């Protein structure tokens, strides 16, 4: 199969719609990362998404809809605080997990009674969702467990030959995935940290939990148990105050003849030799936007990556720290 990258326009949208109506899948941009979308109502289309990515069959998908879509068609929504969250954050990088009406394929939620729904803010995503006029199931458009794609070229690198079409909307501004928030209980509970912070949610509705799986328990957001977001090179992760050890690791790797580089925030860059640093940037927004671009660059220029955690851990840095940890963790 030939994979084409096309800018978003009348012709490419018509092609995307025809692919989806045939049960196929296409990649499209959002403000977080690129998505791999198919008709959420069709078992065959949803299975195709899992097959293209090599995604584990117990990791449920998020359904994407345009901003005027009637949510009541898909889910039961009886929590007043959920309406406040939609009001403040949608369209945007907040995925909300509701009790499902069972209107989409059961394959989407892997048999769970809940459904994750997102309304992306990206104008290209909105156009695509309006044009195709269906609930679109979409995970990130990468090979499972690899770094999520934030450009059309990243998608091509992973999925060339496996999908017919990549709608090109330029580089994603957000850079990491949406926050996944369960809104079925008394208070919202974050299942996956992301671009909307726990602090922002708590400020909006008074309280917000963070789900931390306990040993032996069946996880509530199955995707979180997998190694994820990993570049192809070897990785070593150091805490923010361990720059001297990180510099020593870099020296050893290079002495062993490996191409090695460092990933760190701008403030830590002076601790390393000139030319060795992939600089995440200064602000949390910059670091989120740069993380996956630099993880993908690392695997092309280096055999080994020495990553140093940024100092900040709150707000959207909770999501950045989570992804960095998973990218650089062992199996
Ligand atoms: P991805 O599509 O790769 O960004 O991953 C989607 C994330 O949403 C994964 O962590 C899933 O486990 C989570 N998710 C999707 N649907 C549900 C659901 N119904 N309940 C809980 N978590 C979900
Ligand atoms: Mg993903």
Tab-separated table of N, CA, C and O in Angstrom, residues 236-298:
chain	number	residue	atom	x	y	z
A	236	UNK	N	19.250	6.093	29.441
A	236	UNK	CA	19.637	6.148	30.863
A	236	UNK	C	18.990	7.399	31.431
A	236	UNK	O	19.122	8.482	30.861
A	237	UNK	N	18.273	7.244	32.552
A	237	UNK	CA	17.548	8.394	33.107
A	237	UNK	C	18.129	8.785	34.462
A	237	UNK	O	18.299	7.934	35.340
A	238	UNK	N	18.432	10.080	34.618
A	238	UNK	CA	18.987	10.585	35.880
A	238	UNK	C	18.060	11.628	36.487
A	238	UNK	O	17.415	12.394	35.771
A	239	UNK	N	18.010	11.650	37.830
A	239	UNK	CA	17.208	12.666	38.521
A	239	UNK	C	17.819	14.044	38.281
A	239	UNK	O	18.999	14.167	37.923
A	240	UNK	N	17.009	15.080	38.516
A	240	UNK	CA	17.412	16.453	38.195
A	240	UNK	C	18.705	16.878	38.893
A	240	UNK	O	19.499	17.640	38.341
A	241	UNK	N	18.937	16.361	40.108
A	241	UNK	CA	20.130	16.800	40.860
A	241	UNK	C	21.335	15.887	40.614
A	241	UNK	O	22.316	15.941	41.341
A	242	UNK	N	21.262	15.025	39.589
A	242	UNK	CA	22.352	14.065	39.334
A	242	UNK	C	23.096	14.366	38.035
A	242	UNK	O	23.465	13.448	37.294
A	243	UNK	N	23.291	15.649	37.746
A	243	UNK	CA	23.929	16.005	36.469
A	243	UNK	C	25.384	15.532	36.394
A	243	UNK	O	25.861	15.177	35.320
A	244	UNK	N	26.075	15.519	37.540
A	244	UNK	CA	27.483	15.086	37.522
A	244	UNK	C	27.558	13.605	37.121
A	244	UNK	O	28.397	13.210	36.303
A	245	UNK	N	26.649	12.785	37.673
A	245	UNK	CA	26.625	11.365	37.299
A	245	UNK	C	26.232	11.179	35.836
A	245	UNK	O	26.762	10.302	35.145
A	246	UNK	N	25.296	12.025	35.377
A	246	UNK	CA	24.874	11.940	33.980
A	246	UNK	C	26.051	12.269	33.055
A	246	UNK	O	26.270	11.600	32.042
A	247	UNK	N	26.836	13.291	33.429
A	247	UNK	CA	28.006	13.685	32.614
A	247	UNK	C	29.039	12.560	32.589
A	247	UNK	O	29.661	12.290	31.556
A	248	UNK	N	29.194	11.892	33.723
A	248	UNK	CA	30.143	10.759	33.789
A	248	UNK	C	29.649	9.604	32.898
A	248	UNK	O	30.424	8.972	32.183
A	249	UNK	N	28.341	9.355	32.913
A	249	UNK	CA	27.765	8.301	32.064
A	249	UNK	C	28.025	8.621	30.588
A	249	UNK	O	28.422	7.750	29.813
A	250	UNK	N	27.800	9.879	30.215
A	250	UNK	CA	28.042	10.306	28.835
A	250	UNK	C	29.499	10.038	28.446
A	250	UNK	O	29.785	9.500	27.369
A	251	UNK	N	30.405	10.400	29.363
A	251	UNK	CA	31.842	10.226	29.099
A	251	UNK	C	32.165	8.736	28.881
A	251	UNK	O	32.844	8.370	27.928
A	252	UNK	N	31.612	7.887	29.747
A	252	UNK	CA	31.866	6.438	29.633
A	252	UNK	C	31.331	5.870	28.316
A	252	UNK	O	31.988	5.076	27.654
A	253	UNK	N	30.121	6.283	27.954
A	253	UNK	CA	29.515	5.770	26.722
A	253	UNK	C	30.360	6.157	25.521
A	253	UNK	O	30.615	5.345	24.624
A	254	UNK	N	30.806	7.416	25.532
A	254	UNK	CA	31.619	7.886	24.407
A	254	UNK	C	32.972	7.194	24.386
A	254	UNK	O	33.483	6.853	23.318
A	255	UNK	N	33.533	6.963	25.572
A	255	UNK	CA	34.825	6.268	25.656
A	255	UNK	C	34.704	4.847	25.111
A	255	UNK	O	35.652	4.286	24.570
A	256	UNK	N	33.481	4.283	25.242
A	256	UNK	CA	33.259	2.918	24.733
A	256	UNK	C	32.978	2.922	23.227
A	256	UNK	O	32.658	1.883	22.645
A	257	UNK	N	33.056	4.100	22.615
A	257	UNK	CA	32.898	4.188	21.166
A	257	UNK	C	31.468	4.363	20.698
A	257	UNK	O	31.179	4.285	19.498
A	258	UNK	N	30.542	4.618	21.643
A	258	UNK	CA	29.133	4.802	21.245
A	258	UNK	C	28.845	6.261	20.909
A	258	UNK	O	29.458	7.175	21.476
A	259	UNK	N	27.890	6.453	19.999
A	259	UNK	CA	27.387	7.807	19.771
A	259	UNK	C	26.392	8.066	20.896
A	259	UNK	O	25.371	7.378	20.997
A	260	UNK	N	26.699	9.027	21.753
A	260	UNK	CA	25.818	9.278	22.903
A	260	UNK	C	25.493	10.759	22.986
A	260	UNK	O	26.321	11.606	22.634
A	261	UNK	N	24.274	11.081	23.414
A	261	UNK	CA	23.941	12.482	23.643
A	261	UNK	C	23.067	12.611	24.892
A	261	UNK	O	22.654	11.619	25.494
A	262	UNK	N	22.822	13.870	25.268
A	262	UNK	CA	22.105	14.176	26.507
A	262	UNK	C	20.793	14.870	26.177
A	262	UNK	O	20.734	15.693	25.266
A	263	UNK	N	19.744	14.518	26.910
A	263	UNK	CA	18.461	15.224	26.806
A	263	UNK	C	18.202	15.880	28.152
A	263	UNK	O	18.112	15.194	29.171
A	264	UNK	N	18.110	17.229	28.162
A	264	UNK	CA	17.878	17.916	29.446
A	264	UNK	C	17.272	19.283	29.196
A	264	UNK	O	17.240	19.759	28.065
A	265	UNK	N	16.804	19.926	30.279
A	265	UNK	CA	16.266	21.279	30.132
A	265	UNK	C	17.410	22.271	29.947
A	265	UNK	O	18.569	21.963	30.268
A	266	UNK	N	17.082	23.464	29.438
A	266	UNK	CA	18.119	24.461	29.122
A	266	UNK	C	19.015	24.747	30.319
A	266	UNK	O	20.237	24.875	30.169
A	267	UNK	N	18.406	24.824	31.521
A	267	UNK	CA	19.180	25.198	32.708
A	267	UNK	C	20.285	24.196	33.008
A	267	UNK	O	21.303	24.557	33.609
A	268	UNK	N	20.114	22.933	32.604
A	268	UNK	CA	21.119	21.909	32.913
A	268	UNK	C	22.156	21.756	31.799
A	268	UNK	O	23.192	21.104	31.989
A	269	UNK	N	21.898	22.363	30.632
A	269	UNK	CA	22.771	22.164	29.468
A	269	UNK	C	24.243	22.500	29.730
A	269	UNK	O	25.135	21.780	29.255
A	270	UNK	N	24.546	23.579	30.510
A	270	UNK	CA	25.961	23.916	30.750
A	270	UNK	C	26.752	22.833	31.498
A	270	UNK	O	27.973	22.882	31.531
A	271	UNK	N	26.056	21.846	32.082
A	271	UNK	CA	26.766	20.760	32.788
A	271	UNK	C	27.391	19.757	31.816
A	271	UNK	O	28.082	18.829	32.258
A	272	UNK	N	27.116	19.889	30.514
A	272	UNK	CA	27.556	18.875	29.550
A	272	UNK	C	28.405	19.504	28.447
A	272	UNK	O	28.276	20.699	28.178
A	273	UNK	N	29.237	18.684	27.784
A	273	UNK	CA	30.097	19.230	26.730
A	273	UNK	C	29.294	19.884	25.604
A	273	UNK	O	28.193	19.405	25.290
A	274	UNK	N	29.845	20.936	25.037
A	274	UNK	CA	29.184	21.632	23.929
A	274	UNK	C	28.889	20.632	22.811
A	274	UNK	O	29.691	19.746	22.528
A	275	UNK	N	27.702	20.741	22.225
A	275	UNK	CA	27.360	19.878	21.090
A	275	UNK	C	26.787	18.530	21.489
A	275	UNK	O	26.352	17.767	20.638
A	276	UNK	N	26.745	18.229	22.800
A	276	UNK	CA	26.234	16.908	23.205
A	276	UNK	C	24.759	16.951	23.606
A	276	UNK	O	24.153	15.911	23.824
A	277	UNK	N	24.184	18.176	23.686
A	277	UNK	CA	22.858	18.304	24.310
A	277	UNK	C	21.707	18.476	23.313
A	277	UNK	O	21.797	19.277	22.385
A	278	UNK	N	20.645	17.701	23.527
A	278	UNK	CA	19.349	17.960	22.889
A	278	UNK	C	18.557	18.737	23.941
A	278	UNK	O	18.202	18.195	24.984
A	279	UNK	N	18.300	20.008	23.654
A	279	UNK	CA	17.783	20.932	24.668
A	279	UNK	C	16.251	20.953	24.669
A	279	UNK	O	15.622	21.369	23.702
A	280	UNK	N	15.649	20.509	25.790
A	280	UNK	CA	14.186	20.479	25.898
A	280	UNK	C	13.563	21.864	25.944
A	280	UNK	O	12.384	22.027	25.630
A	281	UNK	N	14.332	22.863	26.376
A	281	UNK	CA	13.796	24.214	26.466
A	281	UNK	C	13.673	24.677	27.903
A	281	UNK	O	14.147	24.015	28.827
A	282	UNK	N	13.015	25.843	28.072
A	282	UNK	CA	12.967	26.484	29.398
A	282	UNK	C	11.620	26.319	30.080
A	282	UNK	O	11.547	25.992	31.258
A	283	UNK	N	10.536	26.533	29.349
A	283	UNK	CA	9.215	26.533	29.985
A	283	UNK	C	8.566	25.152	29.863
A	283	UNK	O	8.916	24.367	28.975
A	284	UNK	N	7.591	24.862	30.746
A	284	UNK	CA	6.874	23.585	30.633
A	284	UNK	C	6.253	23.383	29.247
A	284	UNK	O	6.352	22.284	28.684
A	285	UNK	N	5.663	24.417	28.678
A	285	UNK	CA	5.029	24.263	27.360
A	285	UNK	C	6.070	23.909	26.295
A	285	UNK	O	5.836	23.059	25.434
A	286	UNK	N	7.251	24.574	26.371
A	286	UNK	CA	8.327	24.249	25.415
A	286	UNK	C	8.777	22.798	25.588
A	286	UNK	O	9.000	22.080	24.614
A	287	UNK	N	8.917	22.388	26.847
A	287	UNK	CA	9.428	21.028	27.097
A	287	UNK	C	8.435	19.971	26.617
A	287	UNK	O	8.835	18.949	26.062
A	288	UNK	N	7.124	20.239	26.806
A	288	UNK	CA	6.109	19.294	26.305
A	288	UNK	C	6.178	19.230	24.779
A	288	UNK	O	6.192	18.153	24.186
A	289	UNK	N	6.273	20.408	24.143
A	289	UNK	CA	6.269	20.451	22.677
A	289	UNK	C	7.519	19.807	22.084
A	289	UNK	O	7.482	19.255	20.989
A	290	UNK	N	8.646	19.880	22.798
A	290	UNK	CA	9.913	19.375	22.246
A	290	UNK	C	10.207	17.919	22.569
A	290	UNK	O	11.037	17.288	21.911
A	291	UNK	N	9.553	17.362	23.599
A	291	UNK	CA	9.957	16.047	24.111
A	291	UNK	C	10.002	14.964	23.031
A	291	UNK	O	11.033	14.309	22.826
A	292	UNK	N	8.888	14.755	22.322
A	292	UNK	CA	8.854	13.647	21.360
A	292	UNK	C	9.710	13.936	20.130
A	292	UNK	O	10.292	13.020	19.547
A	293	UNK	N	9.788	15.213	19.735
A	293	UNK	CA	10.657	15.572	18.606
A	293	UNK	C	12.094	15.172	18.940
A	293	UNK	O	12.798	14.566	18.126
A	294	UNK	N	12.527	15.466	20.167
A	294	UNK	CA	13.916	15.188	20.546
A	294	UNK	C	14.155	13.708	20.814
A	294	UNK	O	15.241	13.190	20.530
A	295	UNK	N	13.148	12.989	21.341
A	295	UNK	CA	13.324	11.535	21.516
A	295	UNK	C	13.492	10.867	20.155
A	295	UNK	O	14.295	9.954	19.978
A	296	UNK	N	12.734	11.356	19.171
A	296	UNK	CA	12.876	10.788	17.815
A	296	UNK	C	14.208	11.202	17.193
A	296	UNK	O	14.815	10.431	16.462
A	297	UNK	N	14.650	12.428	17.470
A	297	UNK	CA	15.953	12.825	16.939
A	297	UNK	C	17.059	11.972	17.577
A	297	UNK	O	17.983	11.527	16.907
A	298	UNK	N	16.930	11.741	18.882
A	298	UNK	CA	17.962	10.967	19.597
A	298	UNK	C	18.183	9.614	18.935
A	298	UNK	O	19.322	9.189	18.733
